[in-house]
Structure formats: structure tokens, C-alpha cells
Amino acid sequence: MTDRPRIYLYDTTLRDGAQTQGVDFTAADKAAIARELDALGIDYIEGGWPGANPTDDAFFADPPRFKRARLTAFGMTRRPGRSAGNDPGLNALFNATDGVPGAGVCLVGKTWDFHVDVALNIPRGENLDLIRDSVAETAARGREPLFDAEHFFDGYKANPDYALACVRAAYEGGARWVVLCDTNGGSLPHEVEAIVAAVARIIPGDRLGIHCHNDTENAVANSLAAVRAGARMIQGTLNGLGERCGNANLISLIPTLSLKMGYETGVDEEGMRRLVHVSRLLDDRLNRAPNRHAAYVGESAFAHKGGLHVSAVEKDPTSYEHVPPESVGNRRHVVVSDQAGRSNVLARLREVGISIEPGDPRVGALVEAVKRREFEGYAYDGAEASFELLARRTLGTLPDYFRLISFRVLDERRWNAQGQLVTLSEATAKLEVPGVADALMTVAEGNGPVNALDTALRKALIPAYPHLDGMRLVDYKVRILTPQDGTKAVTRVMIETRMPDGAPWVTVGVSANVIDASFNALFDSITYCLYRAGATVPTA
């Protein structure tokens, strides 16, 4: 416990972030990201809008269980002409969160008179009833009610009395948090601070939240201005995802609140050191390159290149670093030196449960292996299983479960007897298993070359390693690393694998040949499955 003021963090990556152009989360993506947010220490995780689309419905049908966070469903206030208890939209939210301990429901409602007049086309007094009734019904159903005051800042500028009446209705209805939304993203920090201060005179700051969009590149600044004015909850997204120009970036806000402004959040020091990992994991999920110049977590955030900067940093890093890079899980990178990375690798080893003395010469070998492979295109921030395997191989603690001799994959595209265009994939794999006298060769068909290769490998291995039965590939992503090379480009493949009763793991492979890259990732996935299952190498 501390005496620092507490700021609550509400993540809306899974809904607002999903509205980013080019972003399309699967239910598995959402579950994996939600687990990372919970581990990070986020207070509220908004899972989506039940009833809005099949992905959100699938997520709420089997939501992850959190250790710290409160799962929240998003929706809107009741429709005009419906009672709150008989509104299909509200009931969808209650049904989706039924049986979820401590679930929250966040309701969005109009607070700009212009929208009430034009979009809803109802009397302004009736809109106040919609807000108050919906919040009260949410509380009566045993959910924690939150109210997102849509377009609040534009509404306040146009008609402050009516905007305040809207948020007062939510507060009187029992809202735990009344969240002021800069929906159009056009407000500036001085405006936000003044308006939030005005609201705080009628609603206590420990019941006020802020939700900012980034259309003027001020979402983070506006969020901090709201906190200065008394708000005690911030809504935002990982890496600033969101519609149009994005939302307030929690990855930037978290360390700024704690390290710069002295506030306490649910993210402790250990969680802070996971920020780089979480930021890059999201980018890997989205199959896009991380922003090298992102504040705190970018590869260049603590990079120093020749001359006076390097000389000063080698004497005292604080001369050119505003916070220690390790505090946010990043690392110092001196371009003219080969010393960067050792502490980061040691931290990663601790994370996967590998204990080793910092002076052990094998640590240096692992650092060089990581550098070499990252230069080749490997990325271990989103592929923890591959990093752990690389570490254990380098340290000599990983068994050789099998050895590939060769594989061949054939694809055939043709018209069948019914006049249908079909594509068939067939894989042949030849490998050696310790304790098995002869080399094993299997052939399998699959839905695509990777599925065929996976099936052929496990067909050969399961008799010796029944642990592999039930292992399933649940996601597969390819990224082009050298787009200038066209169809000859080097590719990176990320494979996510899961056992029926366990959490998923991610592995990575790189090659100029996409099937070879896929095999590299698949090989690691199978090996990791065997290692985590405690498989023993057969003996003759």
C-alpha cells in the first residue's frame, strides 16, 4: 500500500482497437491479449460489444478468467420506447456477463444536445431518462455500471448545462465511473483540464474517467490533463490503436503516470518491465512491424549513435535517458558497441525460469545467438517459446527429441471429376527418433502445405511421443521482411499452438522459403510441446 493517488486503467483495445483500419481480431487473439492485460495489471478489460458481431459473441461465450482485472462488456443505453429491463441490447450485455465474477457493463450515451436532437430525435429530457434508467438497471442486475459520455467535450462547449445534466443523470443512477469522452478527438489539453475541473465540482473525481481520441495527436496529453483536473480513471488502448487516428496510448500513459507524475496504478514495477513485451506481442498478433520510435518501448527509444551522446551515456546514462530503459522492459542500444542486450537476455531467462549466473560464459554465447538471429529476421518478443528453446539449446539443457532428415511438400491444383477446382497438399517427412532403429518416413495430406507437413511429422512422432496427441495449430501468420525483393523476399512465420487444456505458445521461423520458415516454427512448436510435457527421449 502507498499514499500515492490511485489511477485506474481501463483498456478498450479489444473493442476500440478492433475498429482500427486493417485490424481484425479473432476470438483467440482477443483472449490472448486479454490474458496479457490481466497479467500486466490493468484494472478493467473491455471485451467487446456482445451481440454486435460473431467474434465478440464467441469471446464472451468463453471468456478468460482473470486474476486481477474486471471483465467489462460494452453497449448502449436503452432504446427510446423500451424499458431498461425489457431492452434487447441491455439484456444481451447482462446475459454475456452472467456468471462472470465482478463483471462490469459500460454504457455509452449521448451528451451533446446536437446528437440528441438529430441522431436520436427525441426530447432532451427523455435522453436523461435513458441514461439514468439504464445505469440503474445495470446496478440492479449486479453489474458494476460505467457510463461513457459520448461527445462530452463538444457537448459541453455547445451547451454546458445540458452536458452536465447528462453526466449527473448517470451519477445519480449509480454509475461507478462517469467517463468523459472526447469522441471526435478535437479537444486540446487546456480545454480538457478546464472542463474536467468543472465537472469535478458536481461529480467526485474518484468517480470520473477520461476517454480520448488522438485526432490532434493529443490523446495522451489530454488524458494527463484530465488526471491533473481530478479524474481518476483513464480509458485507452495498447499502442494507441483505435478508429481514425487512434485512442490514448496506455503503453505511454502507464510509465508517465507512475514514473513522472507519482501516481499509483495497478501496474507494479514488475508489470512495468513487461511493457515492451506486451506492446510487441500486440504488433505480432496484428502481423505488423513495431514502431521503432514509440515512446518508452520502441527499439530506438534508448538507442544512442556515435559522438557526444555515446561518450556521455557511457559515463552516466541519465545524461541522455529520461528513465532507465530496464524500468519499462526496454534496453539501451549503443550503436557503436556490442554490449547492448546482455541484461535484457538475463531478464528474459529469469522470466522463463532459467537460473544462471550473469558471468557464465554461456550467457555471452546466447546474447550473440539472439543478435545474430534477430539480424536474420527472428523476433522473440512475440515468440517466447522459441526464445526459451534457443536459450535451453545454447545452455545445453534441451533434449534432441528427433532429427529431420528431409521433407517434401507437393501442391496440386486441378479440376476434379465434378468440374470443381480443387487444391491438394501432400507432405512427405523423413526423420530419426532416438531409440528407433530405422528412419521413419510418413506421407500425409492436409488443408494446405503447412497442415500437411504438420500432420506428416506428428504421424511419425506420436508412437514415440503420445504427448503430441491433441496439439493443435490455432494461428499462423506470415510477414515479409524484405519487400523490396518481391517474391524472393525473406519471410517470418509465427505459429500459435495450443493443447486442449492449456495456454497457447508461439514459435517463430525465418527463411527465404515460406515452407522452410514454416517448418522452423513448426519444429520449435513440437519441441516445446514435448519439453513442457516432460517427455523423455526413447532409448533402444
Coordinates of C-alpha atoms in Angstrom, one line a residue:
M1 CA 0.0 0.0 0.0
T2 CA 1.2 3.5 -0.8
D3 CA -0.1 7.0 -0.1
R4 CA 0.2 7.9 -3.8
P5 CA -3.1 8.8 -5.6
R6 CA -4.5 5.8 -7.4
I7 CA -5.4 6.0 -11.1
Y8 CA -7.5 3.1 -12.5
L9 CA -6.7 1.9 -16.0
Y10 CA -9.5 0.7 -18.4
D11 CA -8.3 -1.0 -21.6
T12 CA -10.5 -0.9 -24.7
T13 CA -8.1 -2.5 -27.2
L14 CA -10.5 -5.4 -27.8
R15 CA -13.3 -3.0 -28.9
D16 CA -11.9 0.4 -29.9
G17 CA -8.7 -1.2 -31.1
A18 CA -10.7 -3.5 -33.3
Q19 CA -12.1 -0.5 -35.1
T20 CA -8.6 0.4 -36.4
Q21 CA -8.4 0.1 -40.2
G22 CA -6.6 -3.1 -41.1
V23 CA -7.1 -4.7 -37.6
D24 CA -9.2 -7.9 -37.4
F25 CA -9.0 -9.7 -34.1
T26 CA -10.1 -13.4 -33.9
A27 CA -11.7 -14.6 -30.7
A28 CA -8.4 -16.4 -29.9
D29 CA -6.5 -13.1 -30.4
K30 CA -8.8 -11.3 -28.0
A31 CA -8.5 -14.0 -25.4
A32 CA -4.7 -14.0 -25.6
I33 CA -4.5 -10.2 -25.4
A34 CA -6.9 -10.1 -22.5
R35 CA -4.7 -12.5 -20.6
E36 CA -1.7 -10.3 -21.2
L37 CA -3.6 -7.2 -20.0
D38 CA -4.6 -9.0 -16.8
A39 CA -1.0 -10.1 -16.1
L40 CA 0.1 -6.5 -16.8
G41 CA -2.2 -5.2 -14.0
I42 CA -4.9 -3.4 -16.0
D43 CA -8.0 -2.8 -13.8
Y44 CA -10.7 -3.1 -16.4
I45 CA -10.6 -5.0 -19.7
E46 CA -13.4 -4.3 -22.2
G47 CA -14.0 -7.5 -24.1
G48 CA -16.2 -6.0 -26.8
W49 CA -19.9 -5.4 -27.6
P50 CA -22.0 -8.6 -27.1
G51 CA -24.5 -9.0 -29.9
A52 CA -22.6 -6.7 -32.3
N53 CA -20.6 -9.4 -34.1
P54 CA -19.8 -13.1 -34.0
T55 CA -16.3 -12.5 -32.7
D56 CA -17.4 -10.6 -29.6
D57 CA -20.1 -13.2 -29.1
A58 CA -17.5 -16.0 -29.2
F59 CA -15.3 -14.2 -26.8
F60 CA -18.0 -13.7 -24.2
A61 CA -19.2 -17.3 -24.7
D62 CA -15.9 -18.5 -23.2
P63 CA -14.2 -15.5 -21.6
P64 CA -10.7 -15.9 -20.0
R65 CA -10.7 -15.9 -16.2
F66 CA -8.8 -13.0 -14.8
K67 CA -6.7 -12.9 -11.6
R68 CA -6.8 -9.1 -11.2
A69 CA -8.8 -7.4 -13.9
R70 CA -12.6 -6.8 -14.1
L71 CA -14.1 -8.0 -17.4
T72 CA -16.4 -5.4 -18.9
A73 CA -19.0 -5.6 -21.7
F74 CA -19.7 -2.5 -23.8
G75 CA -23.1 -1.4 -25.1
M76 CA -25.5 1.5 -25.3
T77 CA -28.3 2.9 -23.1
R78 CA -31.8 1.6 -23.6
R79 CA -33.7 2.5 -26.7
P80 CA -36.4 5.1 -26.7
G81 CA -39.8 3.5 -26.1
R82 CA -38.3 0.5 -24.2
S83 CA -38.0 -0.1 -20.5
A84 CA -34.4 -0.8 -19.3
G85 CA -35.5 -4.2 -18.1
N86 CA -37.0 -5.1 -21.4
D87 CA -34.4 -3.7 -23.8
P88 CA -32.7 -6.4 -26.0
G89 CA -29.4 -4.6 -26.2
L90 CA -29.1 -4.3 -22.4
N91 CA -30.2 -7.8 -21.8
A92 CA -27.5 -9.0 -24.3
L93 CA -24.9 -7.3 -22.0
F94 CA -26.4 -8.9 -18.9
N95 CA -26.5 -12.4 -20.5
A96 CA -23.0 -12.1 -21.8
T97 CA -21.6 -11.3 -18.3
D98 CA -23.8 -13.7 -16.4
G99 CA -21.7 -15.9 -14.2
V100 CA -18.6 -13.7 -14.6
P101 CA -17.5 -12.6 -11.1
G102 CA -17.4 -8.8 -10.7
A103 CA -18.3 -8.1 -14.3
G104 CA -18.8 -4.5 -15.4
V105 CA -21.1 -3.1 -18.0
C106 CA -20.1 0.2 -19.8
L107 CA -22.9 2.0 -21.4
V108 CA -22.5 4.8 -24.0
G109 CA -25.0 7.6 -24.2
K110 CA -25.5 10.9 -25.9
T111 CA -24.4 14.1 -24.0
W112 CA -24.3 16.6 -26.9
D113 CA -27.7 18.2 -27.5
F114 CA -27.0 18.3 -31.2
H115 CA -26.8 14.4 -31.3
V116 CA -30.0 14.1 -29.1
D117 CA -31.9 16.4 -31.5
V118 CA -30.6 15.0 -34.8
A119 CA -29.4 11.4 -34.2
L120 CA -31.9 10.2 -31.5
N121 CA -34.6 12.7 -32.5
I122 CA -36.1 12.6 -29.0
P123 CA -36.8 15.3 -26.4
R124 CA -33.7 16.1 -24.4
G125 CA -35.4 15.2 -21.1
E126 CA -36.1 11.7 -22.4
N127 CA -32.4 11.2 -23.1
L128 CA -31.7 11.9 -19.4
D129 CA -34.2 9.2 -18.6
L130 CA -32.5 6.7 -20.9
I131 CA -29.2 7.3 -19.2
R132 CA -30.5 7.2 -15.6
D133 CA -32.7 4.1 -16.2
S134 CA -30.0 2.1 -18.0
V135 CA -27.4 2.7 -15.3
A136 CA -29.8 1.9 -12.5
E137 CA -30.9 -1.3 -14.2
T138 CA -27.2 -2.3 -14.7
A139 CA -26.6 -1.8 -11.0
A140 CA -29.8 -3.7 -10.1
R141 CA -28.6 -6.7 -12.2
G142 CA -25.4 -6.9 -10.1
R143 CA -23.0 -5.5 -12.6
E144 CA -20.7 -2.6 -12.0
P145 CA -22.1 0.2 -14.1
L146 CA -19.9 2.6 -16.1
F147 CA -21.2 5.4 -18.3
D148 CA -19.3 6.7 -21.4
A149 CA -20.5 10.2 -22.0
E150 CA -20.2 10.3 -25.8
H151 CA -19.0 13.6 -27.4
F152 CA -19.0 15.2 -24.0
F153 CA -16.4 17.9 -24.7
D154 CA -18.1 19.0 -27.9
G155 CA -21.4 18.9 -26.0
Y156 CA -20.1 20.9 -23.1
K157 CA -18.7 23.6 -25.4
A158 CA -22.1 23.8 -27.1
N159 CA -24.4 23.6 -24.1
P160 CA -22.6 23.1 -20.8
D161 CA -25.8 22.9 -18.7
Y162 CA -27.2 20.0 -20.8
A163 CA -23.9 18.1 -20.9
L164 CA -23.6 18.4 -17.2
A165 CA -27.3 17.2 -16.7
C166 CA -26.4 14.1 -18.7
V167 CA -23.5 13.1 -16.6
R168 CA -25.4 14.0 -13.4
A169 CA -28.1 11.6 -14.5
A170 CA -25.6 8.8 -14.9
Y171 CA -24.1 9.6 -11.5
E172 CA -27.5 9.7 -9.8
G173 CA -28.4 6.4 -11.5
G174 CA -25.5 4.8 -9.7
A175 CA -22.6 4.8 -12.1
R176 CA -19.3 3.8 -10.6
W177 CA -17.5 5.7 -13.2
V178 CA -18.7 8.6 -15.4
V179 CA -16.3 8.7 -18.3
L180 CA -15.9 11.9 -20.3
C181 CA -15.3 11.1 -23.9
D182 CA -13.5 13.3 -26.4
T183 CA -15.1 11.3 -29.2
N184 CA -14.1 13.4 -32.1
G185 CA -10.6 13.9 -30.7
G186 CA -10.5 17.6 -31.4
S187 CA -10.1 19.0 -27.9
L188 CA -6.8 20.4 -26.6
P189 CA -5.2 19.9 -23.2
H190 CA -6.1 23.2 -21.7
E191 CA -9.7 22.7 -22.7
V192 CA -9.9 19.2 -21.2
E193 CA -8.3 20.3 -17.9
A194 CA -10.8 23.2 -17.5
I195 CA -13.8 21.2 -18.4
V196 CA -12.9 18.2 -16.3
A197 CA -12.3 20.6 -13.4
A198 CA -15.8 22.0 -13.9
V199 CA -17.4 18.5 -13.9
A200 CA -15.4 17.6 -10.8
R201 CA -17.3 20.3 -8.9
I202 CA -20.5 18.2 -9.2
I203 CA -19.2 14.7 -9.5
P204 CA -16.3 13.5 -7.3
G205 CA -13.0 12.9 -9.1
D206 CA -12.8 9.3 -7.8
R207 CA -15.9 8.7 -9.9
L208 CA -14.7 10.5 -13.1
G209 CA -12.9 8.9 -16.0
I210 CA -11.5 10.2 -19.3
H211 CA -11.6 8.7 -22.8
C212 CA -9.6 10.5 -25.5
H213 CA -9.1 10.0 -29.2
N214 CA -6.0 11.1 -30.9
D215 CA -7.1 13.2 -33.9
T216 CA -4.9 16.2 -32.8
E217 CA -2.1 13.9 -31.5
N218 CA -3.1 15.0 -28.0
A219 CA -4.9 11.9 -26.6
V220 CA -2.1 11.1 -24.1
A221 CA -1.7 14.8 -23.2
N222 CA -5.5 15.2 -22.8
S223 CA -5.7 12.2 -20.6
L224 CA -2.9 13.5 -18.3
A225 CA -4.7 16.9 -18.2
A226 CA -7.9 15.2 -17.1
V227 CA -6.0 13.5 -14.3
R228 CA -4.5 16.8 -13.2
A229 CA -8.0 18.2 -13.0
G230 CA -9.2 15.3 -10.8
A231 CA -10.2 12.4 -13.0
R232 CA -9.1 9.1 -11.5
M233 CA -9.7 6.6 -14.4
I234 CA -8.2 6.6 -17.9
Q235 CA -9.5 4.6 -20.8
G236 CA -7.1 3.8 -23.6
T237 CA -5.7 1.1 -25.9
L238 CA -2.4 -0.7 -26.3
N239 CA -0.1 1.1 -28.8
G240 CA -2.8 3.7 -29.3
L241 CA -5.0 1.5 -31.6
G242 CA -8.4 2.9 -32.5
E243 CA -10.6 4.4 -35.1
R244 CA -9.2 7.1 -37.4
C245 CA -6.1 8.4 -35.6
G246 CA -6.4 6.1 -32.6
N247 CA -7.1 6.3 -28.9
A248 CA -4.9 7.3 -25.9
N249 CA -2.0 5.0 -25.7
L250 CA -1.8 3.1 -22.4
I251 CA 1.7 2.0 -23.2
S252 CA 2.8 5.6 -22.9
L253 CA 0.4 6.6 -20.2
I254 CA 1.3 3.9 -17.7
P255 CA 5.0 4.8 -17.2
T256 CA 4.3 8.5 -17.4
L257 CA 1.7 8.3 -14.6
S258 CA 4.0 6.2 -12.4
L259 CA 7.5 7.4 -13.2
K260 CA 6.8 11.0 -14.0
M261 CA 3.7 12.1 -12.1
G262 CA 3.9 9.9 -8.9
Y263 CA 0.6 8.2 -9.3
E264 CA -0.1 4.6 -8.4
T265 CA -1.7 2.2 -10.9
G266 CA -2.5 -1.5 -10.9
V267 CA 0.8 -2.0 -12.9
D268 CA 3.6 -2.6 -10.4
E269 CA 7.3 -2.4 -11.1
E270 CA 7.3 -6.0 -12.4
G271 CA 4.4 -5.2 -14.7
M272 CA 6.2 -2.0 -15.9
R273 CA 9.1 -4.2 -17.1
R274 CA 6.6 -6.1 -19.2
L275 CA 5.6 -3.1 -21.3
V276 CA 7.9 -3.7 -24.2
H277 CA 6.8 -7.4 -24.3
V278 CA 3.1 -6.5 -24.3
S279 CA 3.5 -3.8 -26.9
R280 CA 5.4 -6.0 -29.3
L281 CA 3.2 -9.0 -28.6
L282 CA 0.2 -7.0 -29.8
D283 CA 2.1 -6.0 -33.0
D284 CA 3.0 -9.6 -33.7
R285 CA -0.7 -10.6 -33.2
L286 CA -1.5 -7.9 -35.8
N287 CA 1.3 -9.2 -38.1
R288 CA 2.8 -5.7 -38.3
A289 CA 6.2 -4.2 -37.6
P290 CA 6.6 -2.4 -34.2
N291 CA 7.1 1.3 -34.2
R292 CA 10.8 1.7 -33.6
H293 CA 10.3 5.3 -32.4
A294 CA 7.5 4.6 -30.0
A295 CA 7.9 6.3 -26.6
Y296 CA 9.3 4.1 -23.9
V297 CA 9.0 0.8 -25.8
G298 CA 10.4 1.5 -29.3
E299 CA 13.7 -0.1 -30.4
S300 CA 15.1 3.4 -30.8
A301 CA 13.7 4.8 -27.6
F302 CA 17.0 4.3 -25.8
A303 CA 19.3 4.0 -28.9
H304 CA 22.4 6.2 -29.0
K305 CA 24.5 6.7 -32.0
G306 CA 28.2 7.9 -32.0
G307 CA 29.7 11.1 -31.0
L308 CA 29.0 13.2 -27.9
H309 CA 25.8 11.2 -26.9
V310 CA 27.6 7.9 -26.7
S311 CA 30.5 9.4 -24.8
A312 CA 28.1 10.9 -22.2
V313 CA 25.9 7.8 -21.9
E314 CA 28.9 5.6 -21.2
K315 CA 29.8 7.9 -18.3
D316 CA 26.3 8.3 -17.0
P317 CA 23.1 7.1 -18.9
T318 CA 21.0 9.8 -17.3
S319 CA 22.7 12.3 -19.4
Y320 CA 20.6 11.3 -22.4
E321 CA 17.9 9.0 -20.9
H322 CA 14.9 10.3 -19.1
V323 CA 14.2 6.9 -17.4
P324 CA 16.2 3.7 -17.1
P325 CA 15.3 1.6 -20.1
E326 CA 15.0 -1.5 -17.9
S327 CA 12.2 0.1 -15.9
V328 CA 9.9 -0.4 -18.9
G329 CA 11.4 -3.6 -20.2
N330 CA 13.5 -1.9 -22.9
R331 CA 17.2 -1.9 -23.3
R332 CA 19.9 0.6 -24.1
H333 CA 21.4 0.2 -27.5
V334 CA 24.7 1.9 -28.2
V335 CA 25.1 1.5 -32.0
V336 CA 28.9 1.6 -31.9
S337 CA 29.1 -1.0 -29.1
D338 CA 28.4 -4.7 -28.8
Q339 CA 27.5 -4.6 -25.1
A340 CA 23.7 -3.9 -25.6
G341 CA 21.4 -6.7 -24.9
R342 CA 23.0 -8.8 -22.1
S343 CA 20.8 -7.5 -19.3
N344 CA 17.7 -7.9 -21.4
V345 CA 18.6 -11.6 -22.2
L346 CA 19.2 -12.3 -18.5
A347 CA 15.8 -10.8 -17.6
R348 CA 14.2 -13.0 -20.2
L349 CA 15.9 -16.0 -18.8
R350 CA 14.5 -15.2 -15.4
E351 CA 11.0 -14.9 -16.9
V352 CA 11.1 -18.4 -18.3
G353 CA 12.5 -19.9 -15.0
I354 CA 16.2 -20.4 -16.1
S355 CA 18.6 -19.6 -13.3
I356 CA 22.2 -18.7 -14.4
E357 CA 25.0 -16.6 -13.1
P358 CA 25.4 -13.3 -15.0
G359 CA 29.1 -14.1 -15.5
D360 CA 28.5 -17.5 -17.0
P361 CA 30.2 -17.5 -20.5
R362 CA 27.1 -19.3 -22.0
V363 CA 25.2 -16.0 -21.4
G364 CA 27.5 -14.3 -23.8
A365 CA 27.0 -17.1 -26.4
L366 CA 23.2 -16.7 -26.0
V367 CA 23.4 -12.9 -26.4
E368 CA 25.4 -13.3 -29.6
A369 CA 23.0 -16.0 -30.9
V370 CA 20.0 -13.7 -30.2
K371 CA 21.7 -10.8 -32.0
R372 CA 22.6 -13.0 -35.0
R373 CA 19.2 -14.5 -35.3
E374 CA 17.4 -11.2 -34.9
F375 CA 19.6 -9.8 -37.7
E376 CA 18.4 -12.7 -39.8
G377 CA 14.8 -11.7 -39.1
Y378 CA 13.8 -13.7 -36.0
A379 CA 11.7 -11.8 -33.4
Y380 CA 11.4 -13.3 -29.9
D381 CA 9.3 -10.7 -28.2
G382 CA 6.1 -12.4 -29.6
A383 CA 7.6 -15.9 -29.7
E384 CA 8.5 -16.7 -26.1
A385 CA 8.5 -20.5 -26.7
S386 CA 11.2 -20.1 -29.5
F387 CA 13.3 -17.9 -27.2
E388 CA 13.1 -20.4 -24.4
L389 CA 14.1 -23.3 -26.7
L390 CA 17.1 -21.2 -28.1
A391 CA 18.2 -20.5 -24.6
R392 CA 18.0 -24.1 -23.5
R393 CA 19.8 -25.3 -26.6
T394 CA 22.6 -22.8 -26.0
L395 CA 22.8 -23.8 -22.4
G396 CA 22.8 -27.5 -23.3
T397 CA 19.7 -28.4 -21.4
L398 CA 17.3 -29.3 -24.2
P399 CA 17.0 -32.9 -25.3
D400 CA 17.1 -33.8 -29.0
Y401 CA 13.7 -35.4 -29.4
F402 CA 14.1 -36.0 -33.1
R403 CA 16.1 -35.1 -36.2
L404 CA 14.7 -34.2 -39.6
I405 CA 16.4 -35.9 -42.5
S406 CA 14.2 -34.4 -45.2
F407 CA 10.8 -33.3 -46.1
R408 CA 9.0 -32.6 -49.4
V409 CA 5.7 -30.8 -50.0
L410 CA 3.6 -31.0 -53.2
D411 CA 0.7 -28.8 -54.1
E412 CA -1.7 -29.8 -56.9
R413 CA -4.4 -27.5 -58.3
R414 CA -6.8 -29.1 -60.8
W415 CA -10.4 -29.7 -61.8
N416 CA -11.9 -32.8 -60.3
A417 CA -14.4 -35.2 -62.0
Q418 CA -17.3 -33.0 -60.8
G419 CA -15.9 -30.0 -62.6
Q420 CA -14.8 -28.3 -59.3
L421 CA -11.5 -26.6 -58.9
V422 CA -9.6 -28.2 -56.0
T423 CA -6.2 -27.7 -54.4
L424 CA -4.5 -30.6 -52.7
S425 CA -1.4 -30.6 -50.5
E426 CA 0.7 -33.6 -49.7
A427 CA 3.8 -33.8 -47.5
T428 CA 6.4 -36.5 -47.1
A429 CA 8.7 -36.3 -44.0
K430 CA 11.7 -38.5 -43.2
L431 CA 13.2 -38.2 -39.7
E432 CA 15.1 -40.0 -37.0
V433 CA 13.9 -40.7 -33.4
P434 CA 16.4 -41.8 -30.7
G435 CA 15.8 -45.4 -29.8
V436 CA 14.1 -46.2 -33.1
A437 CA 16.4 -48.3 -35.2
D438 CA 15.3 -47.2 -38.7
A439 CA 14.5 -43.8 -40.1
L440 CA 10.8 -43.0 -40.1
M441 CA 9.0 -41.8 -43.3
T442 CA 5.4 -40.8 -43.4
V443 CA 3.1 -39.2 -46.0
A444 CA 0.1 -37.1 -45.2
E445 CA -2.4 -34.8 -47.0
G446 CA -3.6 -31.6 -45.5
N447 CA -5.5 -28.4 -45.9
G448 CA -2.6 -26.5 -47.3
P449 CA 1.2 -27.4 -47.2
V450 CA 1.8 -26.4 -43.5
N451 CA -1.1 -28.5 -42.3
A452 CA 0.1 -31.5 -44.4
L453 CA 3.6 -31.1 -43.1
D454 CA 2.4 -30.9 -39.5
T455 CA 0.2 -34.0 -40.0
A456 CA 3.1 -36.0 -41.5
L457 CA 5.5 -35.0 -38.7
R458 CA 3.1 -36.0 -35.9
K459 CA 2.1 -39.1 -37.7
A460 CA 5.7 -40.3 -37.4
L461 CA 6.3 -38.9 -33.9
I462 CA 3.1 -39.8 -31.9
P463 CA 4.0 -43.5 -31.5
A464 CA 7.2 -42.5 -29.6
Y465 CA 5.7 -39.3 -28.1
P466 CA 2.0 -39.6 -27.4
H467 CA 2.2 -36.2 -25.7
L468 CA 1.7 -34.7 -29.2
D469 CA -1.8 -36.1 -29.5
G470 CA -4.2 -33.2 -29.1
M471 CA -1.8 -30.5 -30.0
R472 CA -3.4 -28.1 -32.5
L473 CA -2.1 -25.1 -34.5
V474 CA -4.6 -22.3 -33.8
D475 CA -3.0 -19.4 -35.7
Y476 CA -0.5 -18.9 -38.5
K477 CA 1.0 -15.6 -39.7
V478 CA 3.5 -14.7 -42.4
R479 CA 5.4 -11.4 -42.6
I480 CA 7.5 -10.3 -45.5
L481 CA 10.8 -8.9 -44.1
T482 CA 12.4 -7.7 -47.3
P483 CA 9.5 -6.5 -49.5
Q484 CA 11.9 -4.9 -52.0
D485 CA 12.9 -8.4 -53.0
G486 CA 9.4 -9.2 -54.3
T487 CA 8.6 -12.9 -54.5
K488 CA 12.2 -13.7 -53.4
A489 CA 11.7 -12.0 -50.1
V490 CA 12.7 -13.4 -46.7
T491 CA 9.7 -14.3 -44.7
R492 CA 9.0 -14.7 -41.0
V493 CA 6.4 -17.2 -39.9
M494 CA 4.7 -17.1 -36.5
I495 CA 2.7 -20.2 -35.3
E496 CA 0.5 -20.3 -32.3
T497 CA -0.2 -23.8 -30.8
R498 CA -2.4 -24.9 -28.0
M499 CA -3.2 -28.1 -26.1
P500 CA -6.9 -28.7 -25.3
D501 CA -6.3 -28.0 -21.6
G502 CA -3.5 -25.4 -21.7
A503 CA -2.5 -21.9 -22.6
P504 CA -1.1 -21.3 -26.1
W505 CA 2.5 -20.8 -27.1
V506 CA 4.1 -19.0 -30.0
T507 CA 7.1 -20.0 -32.1
V508 CA 8.9 -18.3 -35.0
G509 CA 10.7 -19.4 -38.1
V510 CA 12.6 -17.4 -40.8
S511 CA 13.7 -18.4 -44.3
A512 CA 13.7 -17.1 -47.9
N513 CA 11.4 -20.1 -48.5
V514 CA 8.0 -19.8 -46.8
I515 CA 7.6 -23.6 -46.3
D516 CA 11.0 -23.8 -44.8
A517 CA 10.2 -20.9 -42.4
S518 CA 7.0 -22.7 -41.5
F519 CA 8.9 -25.9 -40.8
N520 CA 11.3 -24.0 -38.5
A521 CA 8.4 -22.6 -36.5
L522 CA 6.6 -26.0 -36.5
F523 CA 9.8 -27.8 -35.3
D524 CA 10.0 -25.4 -32.4
S525 CA 6.3 -25.8 -31.6
I526 CA 6.6 -29.6 -31.5
T527 CA 9.8 -29.5 -29.4
Y528 CA 8.3 -27.0 -27.0
C529 CA 5.2 -29.2 -26.5
L530 CA 7.4 -32.2 -25.7
Y531 CA 9.6 -30.2 -23.3
R532 CA 6.7 -28.7 -21.4
A533 CA 5.1 -32.1 -21.2
G534 CA 8.3 -33.6 -19.6
A535 CA 8.7 -36.1 -22.5
T536 CA 11.8 -38.4 -22.2
V537 CA 13.8 -39.4 -25.2
P538 CA 13.3 -43.1 -26.1
T539 CA 16.2 -45.4 -25.6
A540 CA 17.0 -48.5 -27.7

